[in-house]
Amino acid sequence: MHIAEGFLPVSHAVGWTVAAVPFVGYGLRRISRLVSAQPGAALRIGAGGAFSLLLTSLKLPSVGGSSSHPTGCALGAYLCGPAVMAGLGPMVLMFQALFLAHGGLTTLGANAMAMSVVGPWCSWGTWQGLRRLGVPSAAAAGLGAVIGVLATYATTAGQLALAFPDPQAGIGGAFVKFGTVFAWTQLPLSLVEGVTTVIALKTLEAQDAPEAEAHG
Amino acid sequence: MHLPHMIDEQARTNRWARCHPAEKLTASGVSVLLALTAASPWLPLAVAVAGLAGLSRAGVPGRVVRKALGMPVGFLLAGVAPLVLTLSQPPAAPWLPVHIAPEGLRLAAATLARSCAVTICTVGLALTTPIDDLIWMAQRLGLPPSLSATVMAVHRFLFQFTRTLATLHAAQRARLGFRGWRGTVRSLGLLTANLFTQSSQLALTLERGLVARGGISIGPRPVEAWRPIRVGTMALVGLLVGLWEQSR
C-alpha cells in the first residue's frame, strides 16, 4: 500500500512528512537510547527491520490477477511495540525505495504515517483492547492485524483523496474512488495478513521463542 | 539475481561509484525538486532524460535499469487510472456512475510525468551510490552513531536473510507447500515464523560475539578516496535549474 515516488504534490509530501515527524522522532529516540545502552541491540533491531523488509517481497496471488504481500506491521507491533515500529518503519521504507523501487523517498512521510504509525498503533490497540475484553489471544491478534491493514489502506486512500479531490464529488468522492480501487486487493490481503500473523505467533509459541512468550 | 543484490552490486561497481556522494546527492536532489515543482510537464521529461543519460554514462547496463524501473512504472500506470475518472454521470450515458474527464487526463499525464522523473532520479541514486556512502553522508549531516549502526544492520541483514528466505522457501516447496490458496496462506505463516526465529537467533549470536569483542558497534565501511566533484554534473544541474526558471 505504498504511494509511489513523486506521486504526491510537493505541499502534500512536505505536510505528511511534518505530520509523521513527532511519531517517527519518538520511535527513533527509543531506538537510539536502546542502542546507546546496549550496542548489540542495533543487531536485533536491524534484524527486525530486514525481516520486515523481506516480508514485503513475499508475493501472494490476489484478486484481478494482481499480487499482494504481507506487511508485517501487526507482527512487528506485537513483538517490538508500536513506538519502536514508528522508528523502524521509515528505515524499512527507505530501503524499499532504494532497493526495491517500491514507495519513494519523496513520499516517505506519507507512507510512514500510514504504515509505520497508523497501521501498527491500530493493530496493537485492537489486540490489547480485545485481550482486556477476554477475547482469546489468537483471535485478538488476527483481528488486530486485519484492522491494522484496513486502517493503513484507509489512511492511504485518504491521503490520495486529499491530494487529488474529484472535480465533481470532492474529497469524499475521491476517497470512495481510491478506496474502491484498493479494496480489490486490500480486503483479501487484510484477511490473509490476519491468518498469517496468527500462524506465525502460534509457531513462535510452539518453538518456545522468547519473543512470543514475552508478548503473550 | 534478486533486485536488491543487482542494485547493490551496480552501486559498488559502476563508473560513478567513487564519485563523491555529495555530488550525486546534489544532482539527484535538485532534479527531484525541479520535477516536483515544475509548472510545465516538459521539465519532468527533461529530468527523466537527463537521469537516464546519467545512468548510461555511469555504465549501468540497460537490462538492470529496465528491471529496476519496470515494476514502479507499471504501478504508476495503474495508479494514475483513478485520476482520469470522475464520479458523475456523463450527459450522453446517464446510467454510468463515472466518466473520463478532460481535466483528469491532464492531471494524470502531469502526475505520471512527475512520478516517472522522480522515480528515475531515486533509482539513479540507488544504482550509482553505495549505501555506505549515503550513511556516511547522513552521519556528516548529524545522524547519531546509534541510528547509523541500526541502518547498517538492516542493510547487512537484508542480504543475509534473502539467502535464508530462499532456502526456507525451497524446503517448503519441496515438501509440497504453497499449493492452492489455503496451502499458500499456511505456508506463508510458517515461513514468516521460521524466518523470524532464524533471524532472531542469528542476531543474538552476532550480539554475543559483539559483546565478547568489547561491544564495539558496527559502522560503515572505511571511506575510500573519492574523485573531486566534477564541473559537468554541476553544469547539468545548472541547465535543469535554467529550464525550470524558463518554464515558470
Coordinates of C-alpha atoms in Angstrom, one line a residue:
Chain A
M1 CA 0.0 0.0 0.0
H2 CA 2.8 2.4 -0.9
I3 CA 2.3 5.7 -2.5
A4 CA 4.7 5.8 -5.5
E5 CA 7.7 8.1 -5.7
G6 CA 6.8 11.6 -6.8
F7 CA 3.0 10.8 -6.9
L8 CA 2.0 13.4 -4.3
P9 CA 2.2 17.2 -4.9
V10 CA 5.2 18.8 -3.1
S11 CA 3.0 20.5 -0.5
H12 CA 1.3 17.2 0.5
A13 CA 4.6 15.4 0.6
V14 CA 6.0 18.0 2.9
G15 CA 2.8 18.2 5.0
W16 CA 2.7 14.4 5.6
T17 CA 6.4 14.4 6.5
V18 CA 5.9 17.1 9.1
A19 CA 2.9 15.2 10.5
A20 CA 4.9 12.0 10.8
V21 CA 7.9 13.7 12.5
P22 CA 6.7 13.5 16.1
F23 CA 5.8 9.8 15.9
V24 CA 8.9 8.8 14.0
G25 CA 11.1 11.1 16.1
Y26 CA 9.8 9.4 19.3
G27 CA 10.4 6.0 17.8
L28 CA 13.9 6.9 16.7
R29 CA 14.7 8.3 20.2
R30 CA 13.6 5.0 21.7
I31 CA 15.8 3.0 19.3
S32 CA 18.7 5.4 19.9
R33 CA 18.5 5.1 23.7
L34 CA 18.2 1.3 23.5
V35 CA 21.2 1.0 21.2
S36 CA 23.3 3.5 23.2
A37 CA 22.6 1.5 26.3
Q38 CA 23.3 -1.9 24.6
P39 CA 25.3 -1.6 21.4
G40 CA 24.2 -5.2 20.4
A41 CA 20.6 -4.1 20.3
A42 CA 21.3 -2.5 16.9
L43 CA 21.7 -6.0 15.6
R44 CA 18.4 -7.2 17.0
I45 CA 16.5 -4.2 15.7
G46 CA 18.3 -4.3 12.4
A47 CA 17.3 -8.0 12.1
G48 CA 13.7 -7.0 12.8
G49 CA 13.9 -4.3 10.1
A50 CA 15.4 -6.7 7.5
F51 CA 12.8 -9.3 8.4
S52 CA 10.0 -6.8 7.8
L53 CA 11.6 -5.7 4.5
L54 CA 11.8 -9.3 3.3
L55 CA 8.2 -10.0 4.2
T56 CA 7.1 -7.4 1.6
S57 CA 8.9 -9.4 -1.1
L58 CA 6.7 -12.5 -0.5
K59 CA 4.1 -12.2 -3.2
L60 CA 0.6 -13.7 -2.8
P61 CA -2.0 -14.2 -5.6
S62 CA -4.7 -11.6 -5.3
V63 CA -8.0 -10.6 -7.0
G64 CA -7.9 -9.3 -10.6
G65 CA -4.6 -11.0 -11.5
S66 CA -2.6 -8.7 -9.3
S67 CA -0.5 -9.7 -6.4
S68 CA -0.3 -8.6 -2.8
H69 CA 2.2 -9.1 0.0
P70 CA 2.1 -9.2 3.8
T71 CA 3.3 -6.1 5.6
G72 CA 4.4 -7.5 9.0
C73 CA 3.1 -4.2 10.6
A74 CA 0.9 -6.1 13.1
L75 CA 3.5 -8.8 13.9
G76 CA 6.2 -6.1 14.4
A77 CA 3.9 -4.1 16.6
Y78 CA 3.1 -7.1 18.8
L79 CA 6.7 -8.2 19.1
C80 CA 8.6 -4.8 19.3
G81 CA 5.8 -2.4 20.3
P82 CA 4.2 0.3 18.1
A83 CA 6.5 3.1 19.2
V84 CA 9.6 1.1 18.0
M85 CA 7.8 0.3 14.8
A86 CA 7.3 4.0 14.2
G87 CA 11.1 4.5 14.2
L88 CA 12.0 1.3 12.4
G89 CA 9.3 1.6 9.7
P90 CA 10.8 4.6 7.9
M91 CA 14.2 2.8 7.8
V92 CA 12.5 -0.1 6.1
L93 CA 10.6 2.2 3.8
M94 CA 13.8 3.9 2.8
F95 CA 15.4 0.6 1.9
Q96 CA 12.3 -0.4 0.0
A97 CA 12.5 2.8 -2.0
L98 CA 16.2 2.3 -2.8
F99 CA 16.5 -1.5 -3.2
L100 CA 13.0 -2.5 -4.4
A101 CA 11.9 0.8 -6.1
H102 CA 8.8 0.4 -4.0
G103 CA 7.3 3.6 -2.5
G104 CA 9.7 6.5 -2.6
L105 CA 11.8 9.0 -0.7
T106 CA 9.6 12.0 -1.5
T107 CA 6.5 10.0 -0.2
L108 CA 8.4 8.6 2.8
G109 CA 6.5 10.8 5.2
A110 CA 3.1 9.9 3.9
N111 CA 3.9 6.2 3.7
A112 CA 5.5 6.3 7.2
M113 CA 2.3 7.9 8.6
A114 CA 0.1 5.1 7.1
M115 CA 2.3 2.1 7.5
S116 CA 4.6 2.8 10.5
V117 CA 2.2 4.9 12.7
V118 CA -1.5 4.3 11.9
G119 CA -1.3 0.6 11.0
P120 CA 0.9 -0.6 13.9
W121 CA -0.9 1.5 16.5
C122 CA -4.4 0.3 15.3
S123 CA -3.2 -3.3 15.3
W124 CA -1.7 -3.0 18.7
G125 CA -4.6 -1.0 20.2
T126 CA -7.2 -3.6 18.9
W127 CA -5.1 -6.5 20.1
Q128 CA -4.7 -5.0 23.6
G129 CA -8.3 -3.9 23.8
L130 CA -9.7 -7.3 22.7
R131 CA -7.5 -9.1 25.2
R132 CA -8.7 -7.0 28.0
L133 CA -12.3 -7.8 27.0
G134 CA -11.4 -11.5 27.4
V135 CA -11.2 -12.4 23.7
P136 CA -8.7 -15.3 23.1
S137 CA -5.2 -14.1 22.2
A138 CA -5.1 -15.7 18.8
A139 CA -8.4 -14.2 17.7
A140 CA -7.4 -10.8 19.1
A141 CA -4.1 -10.9 17.3
G142 CA -5.7 -11.9 14.0
L143 CA -8.4 -9.2 14.2
G144 CA -5.8 -6.7 15.2
A145 CA -3.8 -7.5 12.1
V146 CA -6.9 -7.2 9.9
I147 CA -7.8 -3.8 11.5
G148 CA -4.2 -2.6 11.1
V149 CA -4.1 -3.4 7.3
L150 CA -7.6 -1.8 6.8
A151 CA -6.5 1.3 8.8
T152 CA -3.4 1.6 6.6
Y153 CA -5.4 1.3 3.5
A154 CA -8.0 3.9 4.6
T155 CA -5.2 6.3 5.5
T156 CA -3.5 5.9 2.1
A157 CA -6.9 6.4 0.4
G158 CA -7.5 9.5 2.5
Q159 CA -4.0 10.9 1.7
L160 CA -4.6 10.4 -2.1
A161 CA -8.2 11.8 -1.8
L162 CA -6.8 15.0 -0.1
A163 CA -4.1 15.3 -2.9
F164 CA -6.4 14.6 -5.8
P165 CA -10.0 15.6 -4.9
D166 CA -12.6 14.5 -7.5
P167 CA -13.6 17.5 -9.7
Q168 CA -17.3 16.8 -9.2
A169 CA -17.6 14.8 -5.9
G170 CA -14.8 16.5 -4.0
I171 CA -12.6 14.8 -1.3
G172 CA -15.3 12.4 -0.2
G173 CA -15.9 11.2 -3.7
A174 CA -12.2 10.8 -4.3
F175 CA -11.9 8.8 -1.1
V176 CA -14.7 6.4 -2.4
K177 CA -13.0 6.2 -5.7
F178 CA -9.5 5.4 -4.4
G179 CA -11.0 3.1 -1.6
T180 CA -12.9 1.1 -4.2
V181 CA -9.9 0.6 -6.4
F182 CA -7.7 -0.5 -3.4
A183 CA -10.4 -2.7 -1.9
W184 CA -9.9 -5.4 -4.6
T185 CA -6.5 -6.2 -3.3
Q186 CA -6.6 -4.8 0.3
L187 CA -9.7 -6.6 1.7
P188 CA -8.4 -10.1 0.8
L189 CA -4.9 -9.0 1.9
S190 CA -6.1 -7.9 5.3
L191 CA -7.7 -11.4 5.9
V192 CA -4.5 -13.1 4.7
E193 CA -2.4 -10.9 7.0
G194 CA -4.7 -11.8 9.9
V195 CA -4.3 -15.5 9.3
T196 CA -0.6 -15.4 8.6
T197 CA 0.0 -13.3 11.8
V198 CA -1.9 -15.9 13.9
I199 CA 0.0 -18.8 12.3
A200 CA 3.3 -17.0 12.8
L201 CA 2.6 -16.3 16.5
K202 CA 1.4 -19.9 17.1
T203 CA 4.5 -21.2 15.5
L204 CA 6.7 -18.9 17.6
E205 CA 4.8 -20.1 20.8
A206 CA 5.3 -23.8 19.7
Q207 CA 9.1 -23.1 19.2
D208 CA 9.2 -21.5 22.7
A209 CA 10.5 -18.3 21.2
P210 CA 11.1 -15.8 24.0
E211 CA 9.6 -13.0 21.9
A212 CA 6.2 -14.8 21.7
E213 CA 6.3 -15.6 25.4
A214 CA 7.1 -12.1 26.4
H215 CA 4.2 -10.6 24.4
G216 CA 1.6 -13.2 25.3
Chain B
M1 CA 19.7 -12.3 -9.3
H2 CA 17.3 -10.5 -6.9
L3 CA 16.7 -6.8 -7.4
P4 CA 18.3 -5.7 -4.2
H5 CA 21.5 -7.7 -5.0
M6 CA 21.5 -6.3 -8.5
I7 CA 21.1 -2.7 -7.3
D8 CA 23.8 -3.1 -4.6
E9 CA 26.3 -4.7 -7.0
Q10 CA 25.8 -1.9 -9.6
A11 CA 26.1 0.8 -6.9
R12 CA 29.6 -0.6 -6.0
T13 CA 30.8 -1.3 -9.5
N14 CA 29.5 1.5 -11.7
R15 CA 31.8 4.2 -13.1
W16 CA 30.5 6.8 -10.7
A17 CA 30.9 4.6 -7.6
R18 CA 33.9 6.5 -6.4
C19 CA 32.4 10.0 -7.2
H20 CA 31.7 12.0 -4.1
P21 CA 28.3 11.1 -2.7
A22 CA 27.6 14.8 -2.1
E23 CA 27.9 15.3 -5.9
K24 CA 25.3 12.6 -6.7
L25 CA 23.0 13.6 -3.8
T26 CA 23.0 17.3 -5.0
A27 CA 22.3 16.3 -8.6
S28 CA 19.6 13.9 -7.7
G29 CA 18.0 16.1 -5.0
V30 CA 17.9 19.2 -7.2
S31 CA 16.5 17.2 -10.1
V32 CA 13.8 15.8 -7.8
L33 CA 12.9 19.3 -6.5
L34 CA 12.7 20.6 -10.1
A35 CA 10.5 17.8 -11.3
L36 CA 8.2 18.2 -8.2
T37 CA 7.8 22.0 -8.6
A38 CA 7.7 22.2 -12.4
A39 CA 4.9 24.2 -13.9
S40 CA 5.3 22.6 -17.3
P41 CA 5.2 18.8 -18.0
W42 CA 8.2 19.1 -20.3
L43 CA 10.6 19.8 -17.4
P44 CA 10.0 16.4 -15.7
L45 CA 10.6 14.8 -19.1
A46 CA 13.9 16.7 -19.4
V47 CA 14.8 15.5 -15.8
A48 CA 13.9 11.9 -16.8
V49 CA 16.0 12.0 -20.0
A50 CA 18.9 13.6 -18.0
G51 CA 18.6 10.8 -15.4
L52 CA 18.6 8.0 -18.0
A53 CA 21.6 9.6 -19.8
G54 CA 23.4 9.8 -16.5
L55 CA 22.8 6.1 -15.8
S56 CA 24.2 5.3 -19.3
R57 CA 27.3 7.5 -18.6
A58 CA 27.8 5.7 -15.3
G59 CA 27.9 2.4 -17.3
V60 CA 24.8 0.8 -15.7
P61 CA 23.5 -1.8 -18.1
G62 CA 20.2 -1.2 -19.8
R63 CA 18.7 -4.5 -18.5
V64 CA 19.4 -3.5 -14.9
V65 CA 17.7 -0.1 -15.4
R66 CA 14.8 -1.8 -17.1
K67 CA 14.4 -4.3 -14.3
A68 CA 14.7 -1.6 -11.6
L69 CA 12.2 0.7 -13.3
G70 CA 9.8 -1.9 -14.7
M71 CA 7.8 -2.5 -11.5
P72 CA 7.4 1.1 -10.3
V73 CA 6.5 2.4 -13.8
G74 CA 3.9 -0.4 -14.0
F75 CA 2.4 0.6 -10.7
L76 CA 2.4 4.2 -11.7
L77 CA 0.4 3.4 -14.9
A78 CA -2.1 1.6 -12.8
G79 CA -2.1 4.2 -10.1
V80 CA -3.0 7.2 -12.3
A81 CA -6.1 5.4 -13.7
P82 CA -8.4 6.7 -10.9
L83 CA -7.2 10.2 -11.6
V84 CA -8.7 10.0 -15.2
L85 CA -12.2 9.1 -13.9
T86 CA -14.6 11.4 -12.2
L87 CA -17.7 10.4 -10.2
S88 CA -20.6 11.9 -12.2
Q89 CA -22.9 10.8 -14.9
P90 CA -21.9 11.8 -18.4
P91 CA -24.9 13.5 -20.2
A92 CA -24.7 11.0 -23.1
A93 CA -24.9 8.0 -20.8
P94 CA -26.6 8.9 -17.5
W95 CA -26.6 5.2 -16.3
L96 CA -22.8 5.3 -16.0
P97 CA -21.6 6.3 -12.4
V98 CA -18.2 7.5 -13.7
H99 CA -16.8 9.1 -16.8
I100 CA -13.5 10.3 -18.2
A101 CA -12.9 14.0 -17.5
P102 CA -10.6 16.0 -19.8
E103 CA -9.0 17.7 -16.7
G104 CA -8.5 14.3 -15.3
L105 CA -6.5 13.2 -18.3
R106 CA -4.3 16.3 -17.9
L107 CA -3.8 15.7 -14.2
A108 CA -3.0 12.0 -14.8
A109 CA -0.4 12.9 -17.5
A110 CA 1.3 15.5 -15.3
T111 CA 1.4 13.2 -12.3
L112 CA 2.7 10.3 -14.4
A113 CA 5.5 12.5 -15.9
R114 CA 6.4 13.9 -12.5
S115 CA 6.4 10.5 -10.8
C116 CA 8.4 8.8 -13.6
A117 CA 11.0 11.6 -13.5
V118 CA 11.4 11.4 -9.7
T119 CA 11.5 7.6 -9.8
I120 CA 14.3 7.7 -12.3
C121 CA 16.2 10.1 -10.0
T122 CA 15.8 7.8 -6.9
V123 CA 16.6 4.6 -8.9
G124 CA 19.6 6.5 -10.4
L125 CA 20.9 7.4 -7.0
A126 CA 20.5 3.9 -5.7
L127 CA 22.2 2.4 -8.8
T128 CA 25.2 4.7 -8.6
T129 CA 25.8 5.3 -4.9
P130 CA 26.8 2.6 -2.4
I131 CA 24.6 2.7 0.7
D132 CA 27.7 3.0 3.0
D133 CA 28.4 6.4 1.2
L134 CA 24.8 7.6 1.9
I135 CA 25.1 6.6 5.5
W136 CA 28.5 8.3 5.8
M137 CA 26.8 11.5 4.4
A138 CA 23.9 11.1 6.8
Q139 CA 26.4 10.8 9.7
R140 CA 28.1 14.0 8.5
L141 CA 24.7 15.7 8.5
G142 CA 24.1 14.7 12.1
L143 CA 22.7 11.1 12.2
P144 CA 23.6 9.7 15.6
P145 CA 26.0 6.7 15.5
S146 CA 23.4 4.5 17.3
L147 CA 20.9 5.0 14.4
S148 CA 23.5 4.7 11.7
A149 CA 24.6 1.4 13.3
T150 CA 20.9 0.2 13.1
V151 CA 20.6 1.3 9.5
M152 CA 23.8 -0.6 8.6
A153 CA 22.5 -3.7 10.4
V154 CA 19.2 -3.6 8.4
H155 CA 21.3 -3.3 5.2
R156 CA 23.6 -6.2 6.1
F157 CA 20.9 -8.5 7.3
L158 CA 18.8 -7.9 4.2
F159 CA 21.3 -9.8 2.1
Q160 CA 21.9 -12.5 4.7
F161 CA 18.2 -13.1 5.2
T162 CA 17.5 -13.2 1.5
R163 CA 19.5 -16.4 1.3
T164 CA 17.8 -17.8 4.4
L165 CA 14.4 -17.0 2.9
A166 CA 15.3 -18.6 -0.4
T167 CA 16.4 -21.8 1.5
L168 CA 13.3 -22.0 3.6
H169 CA 11.1 -21.3 0.6
A170 CA 12.8 -24.1 -1.4
A171 CA 12.5 -26.5 1.5
Q172 CA 8.7 -25.8 1.9
R173 CA 8.1 -26.2 -1.8
A174 CA 9.9 -29.5 -1.8
R175 CA 7.5 -30.6 1.0
L176 CA 4.6 -29.6 -1.3
G177 CA 4.0 -26.3 0.4
F178 CA 2.5 -23.2 -1.4
R179 CA -0.1 -25.4 -3.2
G180 CA -3.6 -23.9 -3.5
W181 CA -4.8 -20.7 -1.8
R182 CA -5.2 -22.3 1.7
G183 CA -1.9 -24.1 1.4
T184 CA -0.2 -20.8 0.3
V185 CA -1.5 -18.9 3.3
R186 CA -0.5 -21.6 5.7
S187 CA 3.0 -22.0 4.2
L188 CA 3.4 -18.2 4.3
G189 CA 2.6 -18.1 8.0
L190 CA 5.1 -20.9 8.7
L191 CA 7.7 -19.2 6.6
T192 CA 7.2 -15.9 8.4
A193 CA 7.6 -17.6 11.8
N194 CA 10.6 -19.6 10.8
L195 CA 12.3 -16.7 9.2
F196 CA 11.7 -14.6 12.3
T197 CA 13.1 -17.3 14.6
Q198 CA 16.2 -17.8 12.4
S199 CA 16.8 -14.1 12.0
S200 CA 16.4 -13.6 15.8
Q201 CA 18.9 -16.4 16.5
L202 CA 21.4 -15.0 14.1
A203 CA 21.1 -11.5 15.6
L204 CA 21.5 -12.9 19.1
T205 CA 24.6 -14.9 18.1
L206 CA 26.2 -11.9 16.5
E207 CA 25.2 -9.7 19.5
R208 CA 27.1 -12.2 21.8
G209 CA 30.1 -12.0 19.5
L210 CA 30.0 -8.2 19.6
V211 CA 29.8 -8.2 23.4
A212 CA 32.7 -10.7 23.6
R213 CA 34.8 -8.3 21.4
G214 CA 34.1 -5.5 23.9
G215 CA 30.9 -4.1 22.4
I216 CA 32.4 -2.3 19.5
S217 CA 29.5 -1.2 17.4
I218 CA 29.2 -1.9 13.7
G219 CA 29.7 1.1 11.3
P220 CA 30.0 1.8 7.6
R221 CA 33.0 0.5 5.7
P222 CA 36.1 2.8 5.6
V223 CA 35.7 5.8 3.4
E224 CA 37.7 5.5 0.2
A225 CA 39.3 8.4 -1.6
W226 CA 36.6 9.9 -3.7
R227 CA 37.1 11.7 -7.0
P228 CA 36.7 15.5 -6.8
I229 CA 33.3 16.9 -7.7
R230 CA 33.1 17.4 -11.4
V231 CA 32.1 20.6 -13.3
G232 CA 29.9 18.6 -15.7
T233 CA 27.5 17.5 -13.1
M234 CA 27.1 21.0 -11.7
A235 CA 26.6 22.3 -15.3
L236 CA 23.8 19.8 -15.8
V237 CA 22.2 20.8 -12.6
G238 CA 22.5 24.5 -13.7
L239 CA 20.9 23.7 -17.0
L240 CA 17.9 22.0 -15.4
V241 CA 17.5 25.0 -13.0
G242 CA 17.6 27.3 -16.0
L243 CA 14.9 25.2 -17.7
W244 CA 12.8 25.4 -14.5
E245 CA 13.1 29.2 -14.5
Q246 CA 12.1 29.3 -18.1
S247 CA 9.0 27.1 -17.5
R248 CA 7.6 29.4 -14.8

